[in-house]
PDB file of C-alpha atoms in Angstrom:
ATOM      1  CA  UNK A1086      16.588   8.841  -6.951  1.00 87.00           C
ATOM      2  CA  UNK A1087      14.521  11.035  -4.600  1.00 92.00           C
ATOM      3  CA  UNK A1088      11.420  10.508  -2.868  1.00 91.00           C
ATOM      4  CA  UNK A1089       9.237  11.715  -5.487  1.00 90.00           C
ATOM      5  CA  UNK A1090      11.036   9.455  -7.867  1.00 92.00           C
ATOM      6  CA  UNK A1091      10.428   6.449  -5.685  1.00 91.00           C
ATOM      7  CA  UNK A1092       6.735   7.694  -5.349  1.00 89.00           C
ATOM      8  CA  UNK A1093       6.113   7.536  -8.912  1.00 89.00           C
ATOM      9  CA  UNK A1094       7.841   4.114  -9.041  1.00 93.00           C
ATOM     10  CA  UNK A1095       5.433   3.056  -6.503  1.00 90.00           C
ATOM     11  CA  UNK A1096       2.310   4.667  -8.068  1.00 89.00           C
ATOM     12  CA  UNK A1097       3.085   2.956 -11.334  1.00 92.00           C
ATOM     13  CA  UNK A1098       3.765  -0.711  -9.592  1.00 91.00           C
ATOM     14  CA  UNK A1099       0.355  -0.136  -7.752  1.00 88.00           C
ATOM     15  CA  UNK A1100      -1.381   0.860 -10.986  1.00 90.00           C
ATOM     16  CA  UNK A1101       0.016  -2.406 -12.847  1.00 92.00           C
ATOM     17  CA  UNK A1102      -0.879  -4.346  -9.723  1.00 92.00           C
ATOM     18  CA  UNK A1103      -4.569  -3.472 -10.182  1.00 90.00           C
ATOM     19  CA  UNK A1104      -4.285  -4.507 -13.679  1.00 91.00           C
ATOM     20  CA  UNK A1105      -2.835  -7.822 -13.056  1.00 94.00           C
ATOM     21  CA  UNK A1106      -5.254  -8.622 -10.252  1.00 93.00           C
ATOM     22  CA  UNK A1107      -8.044  -7.753 -12.310  1.00 93.00           C
ATOM     23  CA  UNK A1108      -6.789  -9.917 -15.082  1.00 94.00           C
ATOM     24  CA  UNK A1109      -5.912 -12.780 -12.941  1.00 94.00           C
ATOM     25  CA  UNK A1110      -9.361 -12.845 -10.939  1.00 94.00           C
ATOM     26  CA  UNK A1111     -11.563 -12.307 -13.999  1.00 91.00           C
ATOM     27  CA  UNK A1112     -10.415 -15.669 -15.355  1.00 89.00           C
ATOM     28  CA  UNK A1113     -12.327 -17.259 -12.571  1.00 86.00           C
ATOM     29  CA  UNK A1114      -9.464 -19.858 -12.199  1.00 92.00           C
ATOM     30  CA  UNK A1115      -7.939 -18.360  -9.323  1.00 93.00           C
ATOM     31  CA  UNK A1116      -9.376 -16.194  -6.648  1.00 93.00           C
ATOM     32  CA  UNK A1117      -8.321 -13.057  -5.063  1.00 94.00           C
ATOM     33  CA  UNK A1118      -6.758 -14.896  -1.830  1.00 93.00           C
ATOM     34  CA  UNK A1119      -4.439 -16.996  -4.221  1.00 95.00           C
ATOM     35  CA  UNK A1120      -3.477 -14.141  -6.212  1.00 95.00           C
ATOM     36  CA  UNK A1121      -2.264 -12.391  -3.130  1.00 94.00           C
ATOM     37  CA  UNK A1122      -0.512 -15.430  -1.639  1.00 95.00           C
ATOM     38  CA  UNK A1123       1.436 -15.636  -4.906  1.00 96.00           C
ATOM     39  CA  UNK A1124       2.053 -12.002  -5.105  1.00 95.00           C
ATOM     40  CA  UNK A1125       3.123 -11.885  -1.520  1.00 94.00           C
ATOM     41  CA  UNK A1126       5.548 -14.511  -1.657  1.00 96.00           C
ATOM     42  CA  UNK A1127       7.166 -12.722  -4.536  1.00 97.00           C
ATOM     43  CA  UNK A1128       7.189  -9.542  -2.729  1.00 95.00           C
ATOM     44  CA  UNK A1129       8.632 -11.192   0.584  1.00 95.00           C
ATOM     45  CA  UNK A1130      11.424 -12.848  -1.386  1.00 96.00           C
ATOM     46  CA  UNK A1131      12.310  -9.861  -3.217  1.00 96.00           C
ATOM     47  CA  UNK A1132      12.102  -7.602  -0.153  1.00 94.00           C
ATOM     48  CA  UNK A1133      14.236 -10.181   2.148  1.00 94.00           C
ATOM     49  CA  UNK A1134      16.900 -10.408  -0.806  1.00 96.00           C
ATOM     50  CA  UNK A1135      17.016  -6.650  -0.722  1.00 95.00           C
ATOM     51  CA  UNK A1136      17.388  -6.381   2.796  1.00 94.00           C
ATOM     52  CA  UNK A1137      20.110  -9.280   3.473  1.00 95.00           C
ATOM     53  CA  UNK A1138      22.129  -7.948   0.331  1.00 95.00           C
ATOM     54  CA  UNK A1139      21.744  -4.246   1.198  1.00 95.00           C
ATOM     55  CA  UNK A1140      22.993  -5.143   4.968  1.00 95.00           C
ATOM     56  CA  UNK A1141      19.961  -4.247   6.695  1.00 93.00           C
ATOM     57  CA  UNK A1142      20.214  -7.471   9.020  1.00 92.00           C
ATOM     58  CA  UNK A1143      23.949  -6.990   9.431  1.00 92.00           C
ATOM     59  CA  UNK A1144      24.996  -7.268  13.135  1.00 91.00           C
ATOM     60  CA  UNK A1145      21.648  -7.456  14.403  1.00 93.00           C
ATOM     61  CA  UNK A1146      20.742  -9.630  17.494  1.00 93.00           C
ATOM     62  CA  UNK A1147      17.409 -11.220  18.414  1.00 93.00           C
ATOM     63  CA  UNK A1148      16.868  -8.365  20.944  1.00 95.00           C
ATOM     64  CA  UNK A1149      16.659  -5.871  17.937  1.00 94.00           C
ATOM     65  CA  UNK A1150      13.394  -7.949  16.734  1.00 94.00           C
ATOM     66  CA  UNK A1151      11.627  -6.826  19.867  1.00 95.00           C
ATOM     67  CA  UNK A1152      12.523  -3.153  19.891  1.00 95.00           C
ATOM     68  CA  UNK A1153       9.935  -0.399  19.086  1.00 94.00           C
ATOM     69  CA  UNK A1154      11.285  -0.241  15.487  1.00 93.00           C
ATOM     70  CA  UNK A1155      10.569  -3.880  14.814  1.00 93.00           C
ATOM     71  CA  UNK A1156       7.299  -3.844  16.773  1.00 96.00           C
ATOM     72  CA  UNK A1157       5.990  -1.073  14.413  1.00 95.00           C
ATOM     73  CA  UNK A1158       7.260  -3.142  11.529  1.00 94.00           C
ATOM     74  CA  UNK A1159       4.996  -6.193  12.799  1.00 95.00           C
ATOM     75  CA  UNK A1160       2.206  -3.822  13.250  1.00 95.00           C
ATOM     76  CA  UNK A1161       2.587  -2.334   9.528  1.00 93.00           C
ATOM     77  CA  UNK A1162       2.754  -5.801   8.148  1.00 93.00           C
ATOM     78  CA  UNK A1163      -0.216  -6.721   9.829  1.00 94.00           C
ATOM     79  CA  UNK A1164      -2.434  -3.850   8.639  1.00 95.00           C
ATOM     80  CA  UNK A1165      -0.464  -3.855   5.165  1.00 93.00           C
ATOM     81  CA  UNK A1166      -2.045  -7.504   4.820  1.00 93.00           C
ATOM     82  CA  UNK A1167      -5.560  -6.236   5.690  1.00 93.00           C
ATOM     83  CA  UNK A1168      -5.463  -3.432   3.214  1.00 93.00           C
ATOM     84  CA  UNK A1169      -3.977  -5.426   0.181  1.00 93.00           C
ATOM     85  CA  UNK A1170      -6.081  -8.483   0.919  1.00 93.00           C
ATOM     86  CA  UNK A1171      -9.229  -6.298   0.948  1.00 94.00           C
ATOM     87  CA  UNK A1172      -8.031  -4.355  -2.300  1.00 93.00           C
ATOM     88  CA  UNK A1173      -7.629  -7.769  -3.917  1.00 93.00           C
ATOM     89  CA  UNK A1174     -11.055  -9.157  -2.692  1.00 94.00           C
ATOM     90  CA  UNK A1175     -12.650  -5.703  -3.936  1.00 94.00           C
ATOM     91  CA  UNK A1176     -11.132  -5.852  -7.060  1.00 93.00           C
ATOM     92  CA  UNK A1177     -12.165  -9.343  -7.788  1.00 94.00           C
ATOM     93  CA  UNK A1178     -15.687  -8.207  -6.923  1.00 94.00           C
ATOM     94  CA  UNK A1179     -16.098  -4.829  -8.702  1.00 93.00           C
ATOM     95  CA  UNK A1180     -14.853  -2.606 -11.289  1.00 92.00           C
ATOM     96  CA  UNK A1181     -11.463  -1.150 -10.656  1.00 90.00           C
ATOM     97  CA  UNK A1182     -12.437   2.092 -11.944  1.00 89.00           C
ATOM     98  CA  UNK A1183     -14.453   2.356  -8.609  1.00 89.00           C
ATOM     99  CA  UNK A1184     -12.568   0.052  -6.292  1.00 90.00           C
ATOM    100  CA  UNK A1185      -9.200   1.898  -6.856  1.00 89.00           C
ATOM    101  CA  UNK A1186     -10.339   5.633  -6.300  1.00 89.00           C
ATOM    102  CA  UNK A1187     -11.910   4.485  -2.958  1.00 89.00           C
ATOM    103  CA  UNK A1188      -8.886   2.182  -1.920  1.00 90.00           C
ATOM    104  CA  UNK A1189      -6.848   5.367  -3.058  1.00 87.00           C
ATOM    105  CA  UNK A1190      -8.551   7.291  -0.121  1.00 89.00           C
ATOM    106  CA  UNK A1191      -5.609   5.927   2.066  1.00 90.00           C
ATOM    107  CA  UNK A1192      -3.881   9.106   0.842  1.00 85.00           C
ATOM    108  CA  UNK A1193      -6.435  11.072   2.788  1.00 89.00           C
ATOM    109  CA  UNK A1194      -6.095   8.782   5.712  1.00 91.00           C
ATOM    110  CA  UNK A1195      -2.281   8.567   5.862  1.00 91.00           C
ATOM    111  CA  UNK A1196      -2.187  12.487   5.524  1.00 91.00           C
ATOM    112  CA  UNK A1197      -4.572  13.125   8.226  1.00 92.00           C
ATOM    113  CA  UNK A1198      -2.580  10.358  10.582  1.00 94.00           C
ATOM    114  CA  UNK A1199       0.523  12.366   9.586  1.00 93.00           C
ATOM    115  CA  UNK A1200      -1.147  15.540  10.926  1.00 94.00           C
ATOM    116  CA  UNK A1201      -2.577  14.150  14.064  1.00 94.00           C
ATOM    117  CA  UNK A1202      -0.329  11.663  15.212  1.00 94.00           C
ATOM    118  CA  UNK A1203       3.054  12.529  13.702  1.00 94.00           C
ATOM    119  CA  UNK A1204       2.435  16.495  14.211  1.00 94.00           C
ATOM    120  CA  UNK A1205       2.857  17.393  10.526  1.00 94.00           C
ATOM    121  CA  UNK A1206       1.542  20.955   9.704  1.00 95.00           C
ATOM    122  CA  UNK A1207      -2.065  21.212   8.066  1.00 94.00           C
ATOM    123  CA  UNK A1208      -1.865  24.173   5.887  1.00 94.00           C
ATOM    124  CA  UNK A1209      -4.652  25.887   3.779  1.00 96.00           C
ATOM    125  CA  UNK A1210      -3.040  24.247   0.682  1.00 95.00           C
ATOM    126  CA  UNK A1211      -3.110  20.652   2.253  1.00 92.00           C
ATOM    127  CA  UNK A1212      -6.439  20.962   3.448  1.00 93.00           C
ATOM    128  CA  UNK A1213      -7.622  22.234   0.086  1.00 95.00           C
ATOM    129  CA  UNK A1214      -5.829  19.380  -1.707  1.00 92.00           C
ATOM    130  CA  UNK A1215      -7.463  16.657   0.573  1.00 91.00           C
ATOM    131  CA  UNK A1216     -10.803  18.064   0.006  1.00 93.00           C
ATOM    132  CA  UNK A1217     -10.372  18.177  -3.881  1.00 93.00           C
ATOM    133  CA  UNK A1218      -8.977  14.502  -3.538  1.00 90.00           C
ATOM    134  CA  UNK A1219     -12.315  13.536  -1.760  1.00 90.00           C
ATOM    135  CA  UNK A1220     -14.249  15.263  -4.425  1.00 92.00           C
ATOM    136  CA  UNK A1221     -12.183  13.790  -7.034  1.00 89.00           C
ATOM    137  CA  UNK A1222     -12.597  10.203  -5.557  1.00 86.00           C
ATOM    138  CA  UNK A1223     -16.540  10.884  -5.304  1.00 87.00           C
ATOM    139  CA  UNK A1224     -16.711  12.057  -8.894  1.00 89.00           C
ATOM    140  CA  UNK A1225     -14.994   8.985 -10.180  1.00 85.00           C
ATOM    141  CA  UNK A1226     -16.350   6.331  -7.977  1.00 81.00           C
ATOM    142  CA  UNK A1227     -19.828   7.538  -8.218  1.00 79.00           C
TER     143      UNK A1227
END
């Protein structure tokens, strides 16, 4: 499967995550951080199994875990925790139809960081798409 296929699987997964978090927290018996801890445990176990059985840690030494690739991975984990914890908390407090489009603006943030920090090209088409994304979020979330 190519990158578009994987992106579509990810989109579907995040869409279902939104539904399941809302269903879990609306019962009032479990809070957003409990839902997050359960979901994270499942993600961590599945990711570790995938990495281990896929050979991602084969022939690695302790020194590999302080190299730049690992350090960027730790940073990604820290900000991912903040992002997902914030999403789960927001979903427990407000309607998904407002929370998800606002949260989805990470697409704009990621695209802009790609342009600024990674030197990816900014085309007229990309700029127009980003402007339309902002407009769409405003229309859906307001």
